[in-house]
PDB file of C-alpha atoms in Angstrom:
ATOM      1  CA  MET A 713     -22.235 -68.271 -16.848  1.00 59.00           C
ATOM      2  CA  LYS A 714     -19.112 -68.201 -15.319  1.00 64.00           C
ATOM      3  CA  PRO A 715     -18.600 -67.125 -11.699  1.00 70.00           C
ATOM      4  CA  ARG A 716     -17.004 -63.947 -12.716  1.00 65.00           C
ATOM      5  CA  GLU A 717     -19.954 -63.112 -14.711  1.00 65.00           C
ATOM      6  CA  LYS A 718     -22.633 -64.086 -12.216  1.00 64.00           C
ATOM      7  CA  LEU A 719     -20.857 -61.951  -9.533  1.00 65.00           C
ATOM      8  CA  LEU A 720     -20.886 -58.888 -12.097  1.00 62.00           C
ATOM      9  CA  ALA A 721     -24.454 -59.450 -12.730  1.00 64.00           C
ATOM     10  CA  ILE A 722     -25.331 -59.675  -9.185  1.00 65.00           C
ATOM     11  CA  LEU A 723     -23.416 -56.317  -8.333  1.00 64.00           C
ATOM     12  CA  ALA A 724     -25.196 -54.701 -11.374  1.00 66.00           C
ATOM     13  CA  VAL A 725     -28.431 -55.831 -10.138  1.00 59.00           C
ATOM     14  CA  ALA A 726     -27.439 -54.571  -6.584  1.00 61.00           C
ATOM     15  CA  ALA A 727     -26.454 -51.253  -7.807  1.00 64.00           C
ATOM     16  CA  ILE A 728     -29.537 -50.519  -9.697  1.00 62.00           C
ATOM     17  CA  LEU A 729     -31.812 -51.541  -6.618  1.00 53.00           C
ATOM     18  CA  LEU A 730     -29.816 -49.293  -4.385  1.00 56.00           C
ATOM     19  CA  SER A 731     -30.006 -46.371  -6.901  1.00 62.00           C
ATOM     20  CA  GLN A 732     -33.833 -46.870  -7.159  1.00 60.00           C
ATOM     21  CA  GLY A 733     -34.221 -47.651  -3.571  1.00 59.00           C
ATOM     22  CA  MET A 734     -32.122 -44.746  -2.084  1.00 60.00           C
ATOM     23  CA  PRO A 735     -34.917 -42.100  -2.942  1.00 65.00           C
ATOM     24  CA  LEU A 736     -37.517 -44.340  -1.353  1.00 58.00           C
ATOM     25  CA  TYR A 737     -35.162 -44.756   1.800  1.00 59.00           C
ATOM     26  CA  ASN A 738     -34.771 -41.067   2.082  1.00 63.00           C
ATOM     27  CA  HIS A 739     -38.512 -40.329   1.488  1.00 61.00           C
ATOM     28  CA  PHE A 740     -39.658 -42.839   4.163  1.00 60.00           C
ATOM     29  CA  PHE A 741     -36.912 -42.927   6.707  1.00 64.00           C
ATOM     30  CA  VAL A 742     -34.196 -39.741   6.272  1.00 64.00           C
ATOM     31  CA  ALA A 743     -36.795 -36.967   5.445  1.00 72.00           C
ATOM     32  CA  PRO A 744     -39.172 -37.622   8.511  1.00 76.00           C
ATOM     33  CA  VAL A 745     -36.386 -37.715  10.725  1.00 73.00           C
ATOM     34  CA  ASP A 746     -34.864 -34.505   9.392  1.00 75.00           C
ATOM     35  CA  GLU A 747     -38.506 -32.885   9.571  1.00 79.00           C
ATOM     36  CA  ARG A 748     -38.802 -34.003  13.038  1.00 78.00           C
ATOM     37  CA  ARG A 749     -35.265 -32.456  13.840  1.00 80.00           C
ATOM     38  CA  SER A 750     -36.401 -29.115  12.227  1.00 83.00           C
ATOM     39  CA  ASP A 751     -39.600 -29.167  14.318  1.00 79.00           C
ATOM     40  CA  LEU A 752     -37.595 -29.768  17.413  1.00 82.00           C
ATOM     41  CA  MET A 753     -35.231 -26.933  16.788  1.00 86.00           C
ATOM     42  CA  ARG A 754     -38.244 -24.520  16.062  1.00 86.00           C
ATOM     43  CA  LEU A 755     -40.043 -25.562  19.224  1.00 84.00           C
ATOM     44  CA  GLU A 756     -36.795 -25.126  21.153  1.00 85.00           C
ATOM     45  CA  GLU A 757     -36.366 -21.500  19.697  1.00 86.00           C
ATOM     46  CA  ASP A 758     -39.987 -20.633  20.417  1.00 86.00           C
ATOM     47  CA  VAL A 759     -39.639 -21.617  23.962  1.00 84.00           C
ATOM     48  CA  GLN A 760     -36.643 -19.747  24.427  1.00 85.00           C
ATOM     49  CA  HIS A 761     -38.250 -16.844  23.052  1.00 83.00           C
ATOM     50  CA  ARG A 762     -41.425 -17.252  25.410  1.00 84.00           C
ATOM     51  CA  GLU A 763     -39.130 -17.496  28.390  1.00 82.00           C
ATOM     52  CA  LEU A 764     -37.170 -14.125  27.310  1.00 82.00           C
ATOM     53  CA  THR A 765     -40.705 -12.801  26.692  1.00 78.00           C
ATOM     54  CA  ASP A 766     -42.143 -13.990  29.983  1.00 80.00           C
ATOM     55  CA  ARG A 767     -39.030 -12.496  31.937  1.00 81.00           C
ATOM     56  CA  ALA A 768     -39.138  -9.120  30.353  1.00 77.00           C
ATOM     57  CA  ILE A 769     -42.913  -8.975  31.226  1.00 71.00           C
ATOM     58  CA  ARG A 770     -42.269  -9.968  35.071  1.00 77.00           C
ATOM     59  CA  ARG A 771     -39.334  -7.393  34.847  1.00 78.00           C
ATOM     60  CA  ALA A 772     -41.687  -4.658  33.456  1.00 66.00           C
ATOM     61  CA  ARG A 773     -44.314  -5.441  35.906  1.00 70.00           C
ATOM     62  CA  THR A 774     -41.839  -4.922  38.975  1.00 73.00           C
ATOM     63  CA  ASN A 775     -40.524  -1.646  37.334  1.00 71.00           C
ATOM     64  CA  LEU A 776     -44.076  -0.444  36.947  1.00 68.00           C
ATOM     65  CA  THR A 777     -44.694  -0.982  40.464  1.00 76.00           C
ATOM     66  CA  LYS A 778     -41.435   0.855  41.511  1.00 79.00           C
ATOM     67  CA  TRP A 779     -42.352   3.768  39.071  1.00 81.00           C
ATOM     68  CA  ARG A 780     -45.615   4.089  40.492  1.00 86.00           C
ATOM     69  CA  THR A 781     -44.045   4.744  43.811  1.00 84.00           C
ATOM     70  CA  SER A 782     -41.539   7.217  42.198  1.00 88.00           C
ATOM     71  CA  SER A 783     -44.200   9.028  39.940  1.00 93.00           C
ATOM     72  CA  LEU A 784     -45.781  12.421  40.844  1.00 94.00           C
ATOM     73  CA  PRO A 785     -49.421  12.214  41.931  1.00 94.00           C
ATOM     74  CA  PRO A 786     -51.456  11.381  38.616  1.00 92.00           C
ATOM     75  CA  GLU A 787     -53.277  14.437  38.305  1.00 91.00           C
ATOM     76  CA  TRP A 788     -50.851  16.906  36.629  1.00 87.00           C
ATOM     77  CA  ARG A 789     -51.673  20.350  38.080  1.00 89.00           C
ATOM     78  CA  ASN A 790     -51.733  18.970  41.507  1.00 93.00           C
ATOM     79  CA  ALA A 791     -48.266  17.202  40.531  1.00 94.00           C
ATOM     80  CA  GLN A 792     -46.933  20.326  39.147  1.00 93.00           C
ATOM     81  CA  ARG A 793     -47.820  22.448  42.181  1.00 94.00           C
ATOM     82  CA  LEU A 794     -46.187  19.793  44.559  1.00 95.00           C
ATOM     83  CA  TYR A 795     -43.214  19.347  42.328  1.00 96.00           C
ATOM     84  CA  LEU A 796     -42.534  23.278  42.197  1.00 96.00           C
ATOM     85  CA  GLU A 797     -42.791  23.386  45.787  1.00 94.00           C
ATOM     86  CA  TRP A 798     -40.446  20.815  46.588  1.00 94.00           C
ATOM     87  CA  LEU A 799     -37.801  22.074  43.949  1.00 96.00           C
ATOM     88  CA  THR A 800     -38.230  25.462  45.599  1.00 95.00           C
ATOM     89  CA  ASP A 801     -37.428  24.142  48.900  1.00 92.00           C
ATOM     90  CA  LEU A 802     -34.337  22.044  47.357  1.00 93.00           C
ATOM     91  CA  ALA A 803     -33.087  25.166  45.974  1.00 95.00           C
ATOM     92  CA  LYS A 804     -33.131  27.163  49.034  1.00 93.00           C
ATOM     93  CA  MET A 805     -31.751  24.425  51.001  1.00 90.00           C
ATOM     94  CA  SER A 806     -28.933  24.308  48.409  1.00 92.00           C
ATOM     95  CA  GLY A 807     -28.041  28.240  49.187  1.00 92.00           C
ATOM     96  CA  PHE A 808     -29.618  29.498  45.817  1.00 96.00           C
ATOM     97  CA  SER A 809     -30.393  33.364  45.882  1.00 94.00           C
ATOM     98  CA  GLU A 810     -32.448  35.613  43.587  1.00 94.00           C
ATOM     99  CA  LEU A 811     -34.476  32.386  42.866  1.00 97.00           C
ATOM    100  CA  LYS A 812     -37.240  32.470  40.490  1.00 97.00           C
ATOM    101  CA  VAL A 813     -39.227  29.124  40.021  1.00 96.00           C
ATOM    102  CA  THR A 814     -41.850  29.035  37.036  1.00 96.00           C
ATOM    103  CA  PRO A 815     -43.969  26.194  36.075  1.00 93.00           C
ATOM    104  CA  THR A 816     -43.825  25.433  32.321  1.00 85.00           C
ATOM    105  CA  PRO A 817     -46.873  24.294  30.445  1.00 78.00           C
ATOM    106  CA  SER A 818     -47.291  20.473  29.996  1.00 67.00           C
ATOM    107  CA  LEU A 819     -46.446  19.598  26.418  1.00 62.00           C
ATOM    108  CA  ARG A 820     -49.061  16.987  26.641  1.00 65.00           C
ATOM    109  CA  GLU A 821     -51.474  15.274  29.033  1.00 68.00           C
ATOM    110  CA  GLY A 822     -51.239  11.633  27.932  1.00 70.00           C
ATOM    111  CA  LYS A 823     -53.399   8.466  28.816  1.00 81.00           C
ATOM    112  CA  VAL A 824     -50.193   6.661  30.181  1.00 86.00           C
ATOM    113  CA  PHE A 825     -48.000   9.650  31.642  1.00 89.00           C
ATOM    114  CA  THR A 826     -47.872  13.395  31.820  1.00 91.00           C
ATOM    115  CA  PRO A 827     -44.388  15.185  31.814  1.00 92.00           C
ATOM    116  CA  VAL A 828     -44.350  17.888  34.408  1.00 94.00           C
ATOM    117  CA  ARG A 829     -41.693  20.696  33.736  1.00 94.00           C
ATOM    118  CA  VAL A 830     -40.477  23.401  35.960  1.00 96.00           C
ATOM    119  CA  SER A 831     -37.825  26.131  35.289  1.00 96.00           C
ATOM    120  CA  LEU A 832     -35.579  27.681  38.038  1.00 97.00           C
ATOM    121  CA  ASP A 833     -33.408  30.704  37.776  1.00 97.00           C
ATOM    122  CA  ALA A 834     -31.133  31.716  40.326  1.00 96.00           C
ATOM    123  CA  LYS A 835     -27.470  32.804  41.398  1.00 95.00           C
ATOM    124  CA  VAL A 836     -25.469  30.213  42.716  1.00 95.00           C
ATOM    125  CA  GLU A 837     -21.712  29.427  44.134  1.00 94.00           C
ATOM    126  CA  TYR A 838     -20.177  26.211  42.450  1.00 93.00           C
ATOM    127  CA  ASP A 839     -20.427  24.134  45.607  1.00 93.00           C
ATOM    128  CA  GLN A 840     -24.102  25.137  46.078  1.00 94.00           C
ATOM    129  CA  LEU A 841     -24.913  23.773  42.597  1.00 95.00           C
ATOM    130  CA  CYS A 842     -23.344  20.660  43.070  1.00 93.00           C
ATOM    131  CA  ARG A 843     -25.247  20.024  46.298  1.00 91.00           C
ATOM    132  CA  PHE A 844     -28.470  20.659  44.548  1.00 94.00           C
ATOM    133  CA  PHE A 845     -27.654  18.171  41.930  1.00 94.00           C
ATOM    134  CA  ASP A 846     -26.366  15.576  44.619  1.00 90.00           C
ATOM    135  CA  ARG A 847     -29.778  15.757  46.298  1.00 89.00           C
ATOM    136  CA  PHE A 848     -31.770  15.877  43.133  1.00 93.00           C
ATOM    137  CA  GLN A 849     -29.977  13.042  41.785  1.00 89.00           C
ATOM    138  CA  LYS A 850     -30.546  10.917  44.917  1.00 85.00           C
ATOM    139  CA  THR A 851     -33.898  11.688  45.397  1.00 89.00           C
ATOM    140  CA  ASP A 852     -36.210   8.523  44.435  1.00 85.00           C
ATOM    141  CA  LEU A 853     -38.488  10.274  41.767  1.00 91.00           C
ATOM    142  CA  LEU A 854     -39.131   9.892  38.237  1.00 91.00           C
ATOM    143  CA  HIS A 855     -37.289  13.043  37.306  1.00 94.00           C
ATOM    144  CA  ARG A 856     -34.328  14.307  35.492  1.00 95.00           C
ATOM    145  CA  ILE A 857     -32.443  17.717  34.649  1.00 96.00           C
ATOM    146  CA  SER A 858     -33.813  18.151  30.875  1.00 93.00           C
ATOM    147  CA  GLU A 859     -32.012  21.584  30.178  1.00 94.00           C
ATOM    148  CA  MET A 860     -29.399  23.558  31.792  1.00 95.00           C
ATOM    149  CA  THR A 861     -27.584  26.819  30.992  1.00 95.00           C
ATOM    150  CA  ILE A 862     -24.908  28.228  33.317  1.00 93.00           C
ATOM    151  CA  LYS A 863     -23.182  31.696  32.899  1.00 92.00           C
ATOM    152  CA  LYS A 864     -20.708  33.713  35.022  1.00 86.00           C
ATOM    153  CA  ASP A 865     -22.498  36.371  36.929  1.00 76.00           C
ATOM    154  CA  ASP A 866     -20.969  39.513  35.498  1.00 73.00           C
ATOM    155  CA  SER A 867     -23.133  42.017  37.683  1.00 70.00           C
ATOM    156  CA  ARG A 868     -21.293  44.246  40.259  1.00 66.00           C
ATOM    157  CA  GLY A 869     -20.525  42.409  43.234  1.00 62.00           C
ATOM    158  CA  GLY A 870     -21.159  38.833  41.472  1.00 59.00           C
ATOM    159  CA  GLY A 871     -17.784  37.552  42.589  1.00 71.00           C
ATOM    160  CA  SER A 872     -17.599  33.752  41.953  1.00 81.00           C
ATOM    161  CA  LYS A 873     -21.355  33.208  41.536  1.00 89.00           C
ATOM    162  CA  LEU A 874     -22.955  31.753  38.464  1.00 93.00           C
ATOM    163  CA  GLY A 875     -26.292  32.280  36.627  1.00 94.00           C
ATOM    164  CA  VAL A 876     -28.199  29.285  36.129  1.00 96.00           C
ATOM    165  CA  THR A 877     -31.236  28.481  34.462  1.00 96.00           C
ATOM    166  CA  ILE A 878     -32.531  24.698  35.221  1.00 97.00           C
ATOM    167  CA  VAL A 879     -35.361  22.742  33.616  1.00 96.00           C
ATOM    168  CA  ALA A 880     -36.439  19.944  35.558  1.00 96.00           C
ATOM    169  CA  GLU A 881     -38.830  17.474  34.304  1.00 95.00           C
ATOM    170  CA  SER A 882     -40.869  14.580  36.012  1.00 94.00           C
ATOM    171  CA  LEU A 883     -43.629  12.278  35.283  1.00 93.00           C
ATOM    172  CA  ALA A 884     -47.018  11.822  36.441  1.00 93.00           C
ATOM    173  CA  LEU A 885     -48.138   8.502  35.817  1.00 93.00           C
ATOM    174  CA  ALA A 886     -51.768   7.820  35.283  1.00 91.00           C
ATOM    175  CA  THR A 887     -51.887   4.851  37.257  1.00 90.00           C
ATOM    176  CA  ALA A 888     -49.852   6.195  40.226  1.00 92.00           C
ATOM    177  CA  GLU A 889     -51.712   6.608  43.757  1.00 89.00           C
ATOM    178  CA  LYS A 890     -53.996   9.747  44.155  1.00 92.00           C
ATOM    179  CA  ARG A 891     -52.550  11.795  46.963  1.00 91.00           C
ATOM    180  CA  ASP A 892     -52.076  15.441  47.834  1.00 91.00           C
ATOM    181  CA  TYR A 893     -48.347  15.291  48.905  1.00 91.00           C
ATOM    182  CA  LEU A 894     -45.261  14.563  47.030  1.00 91.00           C
ATOM    183  CA  LEU A 895     -43.166  12.520  49.641  1.00 90.00           C
ATOM    184  CA  PRO A 896     -44.763  10.640  52.718  1.00 90.00           C
ATOM    185  CA  TYR A 897     -44.624  12.847  55.614  1.00 93.00           C
ATOM    186  CA  THR A 898     -45.743  13.392  59.218  1.00 95.00           C
ATOM    187  CA  THR A 899     -45.522  16.046  61.859  1.00 96.00           C
ATOM    188  CA  PHE A 900     -43.546  16.894  65.293  1.00 97.00           C
ATOM    189  CA  GLN A 901     -45.551  16.376  68.220  1.00 96.00           C
ATOM    190  CA  ASP A 902     -43.202  18.474  70.518  1.00 95.00           C
ATOM    191  CA  GLU A 903     -40.622  21.145  69.595  1.00 95.00           C
ATOM    192  CA  LEU A 904     -37.392  19.790  68.490  1.00 95.00           C
ATOM    193  CA  ARG A 905     -34.204  21.556  69.596  1.00 95.00           C
ATOM    194  CA  PRO A 906     -30.968  21.535  67.787  1.00 95.00           C
ATOM    195  CA  ASP A 907     -29.143  19.206  70.551  1.00 95.00           C
ATOM    196  CA  VAL A 908     -31.963  16.883  70.852  1.00 96.00           C
ATOM    197  CA  THR A 909     -31.561  13.310  69.006  1.00 96.00           C
ATOM    198  CA  THR A 910     -35.006  11.746  70.032  1.00 96.00           C
ATOM    199  CA  VAL A 911     -38.158  12.600  68.077  1.00 95.00           C
ATOM    200  CA  THR A 912     -41.706  12.177  68.802  1.00 95.00           C
ATOM    201  CA  VAL A 913     -43.921  12.573  65.664  1.00 96.00           C
ATOM    202  CA  THR A 914     -47.845  12.624  65.533  1.00 96.00           C
ATOM    203  CA  SER A 915     -48.267   9.604  63.071  1.00 93.00           C
ATOM    204  CA  THR A 916     -46.415   7.073  61.162  1.00 91.00           C
ATOM    205  CA  ASP A 917     -49.274   5.940  58.832  1.00 90.00           C
ATOM    206  CA  LEU A 918     -47.632   7.420  55.527  1.00 88.00           C
ATOM    207  CA  ILE A 919     -44.074   6.445  56.625  1.00 86.00           C
ATOM    208  CA  PRO A 920     -42.997   2.999  55.362  1.00 78.00           C
ATOM    209  CA  LYS A 921     -41.615   0.492  58.006  1.00 80.00           C
ATOM    210  CA  GLN A 922     -38.016   0.853  57.707  1.00 78.00           C
ATOM    211  CA  ASN A 923     -34.873   0.192  59.795  1.00 77.00           C
ATOM    212  CA  GLU A 924     -33.139   3.477  58.841  1.00 87.00           C
ATOM    213  CA  PHE A 925     -33.986   6.399  56.577  1.00 90.00           C
ATOM    214  CA  LEU A 926     -33.479   9.949  55.972  1.00 91.00           C
ATOM    215  CA  ALA A 927     -36.075  12.749  56.622  1.00 93.00           C
ATOM    216  CA  ARG A 928     -36.170  16.610  55.886  1.00 92.00           C
ATOM    217  CA  ALA A 929     -37.358  19.286  58.120  1.00 94.00           C
ATOM    218  CA  GLY A 930     -37.025  22.538  56.813  1.00 90.00           C
ATOM    219  CA  SER A 931     -33.621  22.758  55.460  1.00 88.00           C
ATOM    220  CA  GLU A 932     -32.204  20.156  57.862  1.00 93.00           C
ATOM    221  CA  ILE A 933     -31.864  16.399  57.133  1.00 92.00           C
ATOM    222  CA  LEU A 934     -32.066  13.869  59.776  1.00 95.00           C
ATOM    223  CA  ARG A 935     -31.091  10.128  59.546  1.00 94.00           C
ATOM    224  CA  VAL A 936     -33.427   8.052  61.515  1.00 94.00           C
ATOM    225  CA  LYS A 937     -31.444   5.316  63.035  1.00 93.00           C
ATOM    226  CA  SER A 938     -34.598   3.312  64.940  1.00 91.00           C
ATOM    227  CA  VAL A 939     -38.247   3.321  65.273  1.00 91.00           C
ATOM    228  CA  GLU A 940     -40.558   2.464  68.021  1.00 91.00           C
ATOM    229  CA  GLY A 941     -43.918   3.575  67.290  1.00 90.00           C
ATOM    230  CA  THR A 942     -43.791   7.332  67.266  1.00 93.00           C
ATOM    231  CA  ASN A 943     -40.651   7.790  68.541  1.00 94.00           C
ATOM    232  CA  TRP A 944     -37.464   7.900  66.663  1.00 94.00           C
ATOM    233  CA  VAL A 945     -33.941   7.954  67.509  1.00 95.00           C
ATOM    234  CA  VAL A 946     -32.145  10.342  65.038  1.00 95.00           C
ATOM    235  CA  GLU A 947     -28.852  11.556  63.866  1.00 95.00           C
ATOM    236  CA  ARG A 948     -29.150  15.391  63.650  1.00 96.00           C
ATOM    237  CA  ALA A 949     -27.606  17.508  60.661  1.00 94.00           C
ATOM    238  CA  ALA A 950     -27.121  14.598  58.067  1.00 92.00           C
ATOM    239  CA  GLU A 951     -26.074  15.055  54.715  1.00 86.00           C
ATOM    240  CA  SER A 952     -23.792  18.337  55.331  1.00 84.00           C
ATOM    241  CA  THR A 953     -27.009  20.130  56.539  1.00 90.00           C
ATOM    242  CA  THR A 954     -27.184  22.297  59.832  1.00 92.00           C
ATOM    243  CA  ALA A 955     -29.165  21.480  62.962  1.00 95.00           C
ATOM    244  CA  GLN A 956     -32.122  23.709  63.435  1.00 94.00           C
ATOM    245  CA  SER A 957     -34.988  24.006  65.994  1.00 96.00           C
ATOM    246  CA  HIS A 958     -38.356  22.720  64.815  1.00 96.00           C
ATOM    247  CA  ARG A 959     -41.698  23.553  66.425  1.00 96.00           C
ATOM    248  CA  PRO A 960     -44.594  21.270  67.082  1.00 96.00           C
ATOM    249  CA  GLY A 961     -46.456  20.601  64.175  1.00 95.00           C
ATOM    250  CA  ALA A 962     -43.737  21.199  61.633  1.00 96.00           C
ATOM    251  CA  THR A 963     -43.621  18.758  58.709  1.00 94.00           C
ATOM    252  CA  ILE A 964     -40.985  15.949  58.484  1.00 95.00           C
ATOM    253  CA  GLU A 965     -40.926  14.284  55.078  1.00 92.00           C
ATOM    254  CA  LEU A 966     -39.600  11.062  54.266  1.00 89.00           C
ATOM    255  CA  LEU A 967     -36.577  11.373  51.633  1.00 84.00           C
ATOM    256  CA  HIS A 968     -36.659   8.520  49.042  1.00 71.00           C
ATOM    257  CA  VAL A 969     -33.361   8.091  48.035  1.00 63.00           C
ATOM    258  CA  PHE A 970     -31.166   5.899  46.072  1.00 51.00           C
ATOM    259  CA  SER A 971     -28.081   4.031  47.247  1.00 45.00           C
ATOM    260  CA  LYS A 972     -26.325   5.444  44.547  1.00 44.00           C
ATOM    261  CA  ALA A 973     -26.835   8.546  42.574  1.00 41.00           C
ATOM    262  CA  LYS A 974     -29.006   7.867  39.327  1.00 45.00           C
ATOM    263  CA  SER A 975     -27.127   8.252  35.902  1.00 44.00           C
ATOM    264  CA  ASN A 976     -29.961  10.565  34.356  1.00 47.00           C
ATOM    265  CA  ALA A 977     -27.648  13.833  33.821  1.00 45.00           C
ATOM    266  CA  ALA A 978     -28.825  16.790  31.822  1.00 47.00           C
ATOM    267  CA  SER A 979     -29.824  15.995  28.340  1.00 53.00           C
ATOM    268  CA  THR A 980     -28.905  19.796  27.232  1.00 56.00           C
ATOM    269  CA  VAL A 981     -26.420  21.688  28.909  1.00 51.00           C
ATOM    270  CA  SER A 982     -25.092  25.091  27.593  1.00 55.00           C
ATOM    271  CA  VAL A 983     -22.426  26.939  29.454  1.00 50.00           C
ATOM    272  CA  ALA A 984     -21.615  30.606  28.475  1.00 50.00           C
TER     273      ALA A 984
END
């Protein structure tokens, strides 16, 4: 056999062996590597999914703790009474006139939460309505304005007043702290005159330890600048309110407020 023929024969045999051997090579070497690579990619995706789930759970737990603090008391009848009283005070502070506040029956009493709804009807000036919304939105409660109707007051002497109907809705979480008050409070130990900036309260057991916070007494809001035991140094007539006299034993309640107003605007607004 000539050298040329030998070379061609060798190449033919090599080609046959290669064509027969490639499936075996792929089966024993390439396929296992590809399978391991696919398993690794699936494991990495699973790890990422679990990390995202774990973050979501931690975030939800943090939010739930915060929501329990901002919730109404868990028993909805008590919650509705307290929320109605608070809304009444807020409306009066804001200058609402001919005010009528009506509890709305709960849509349902759930195992997780119960919605609490209160309706307000009143005559207001535009700036009074803005003041009400500003204080409502800043207050750290699980609540919103779910419905609102505004119309011009056409009655004699109505002037620039508006007739408004507002439906406020809040939540009473079943796991919230059981309590007989809406916001933490204490009482004045001594009379507080309008020009006095030092306050002595009877107890601070319900008031969280804070460096500076807002508190409400009647229709006046005070900015508490420093606390030493039951003695407070305050700024009077904060948040565009007016300094007033407060008798011994009068209630002063903590105002949980956000640093920025919440974006929970009314879900239904009707202007006539």
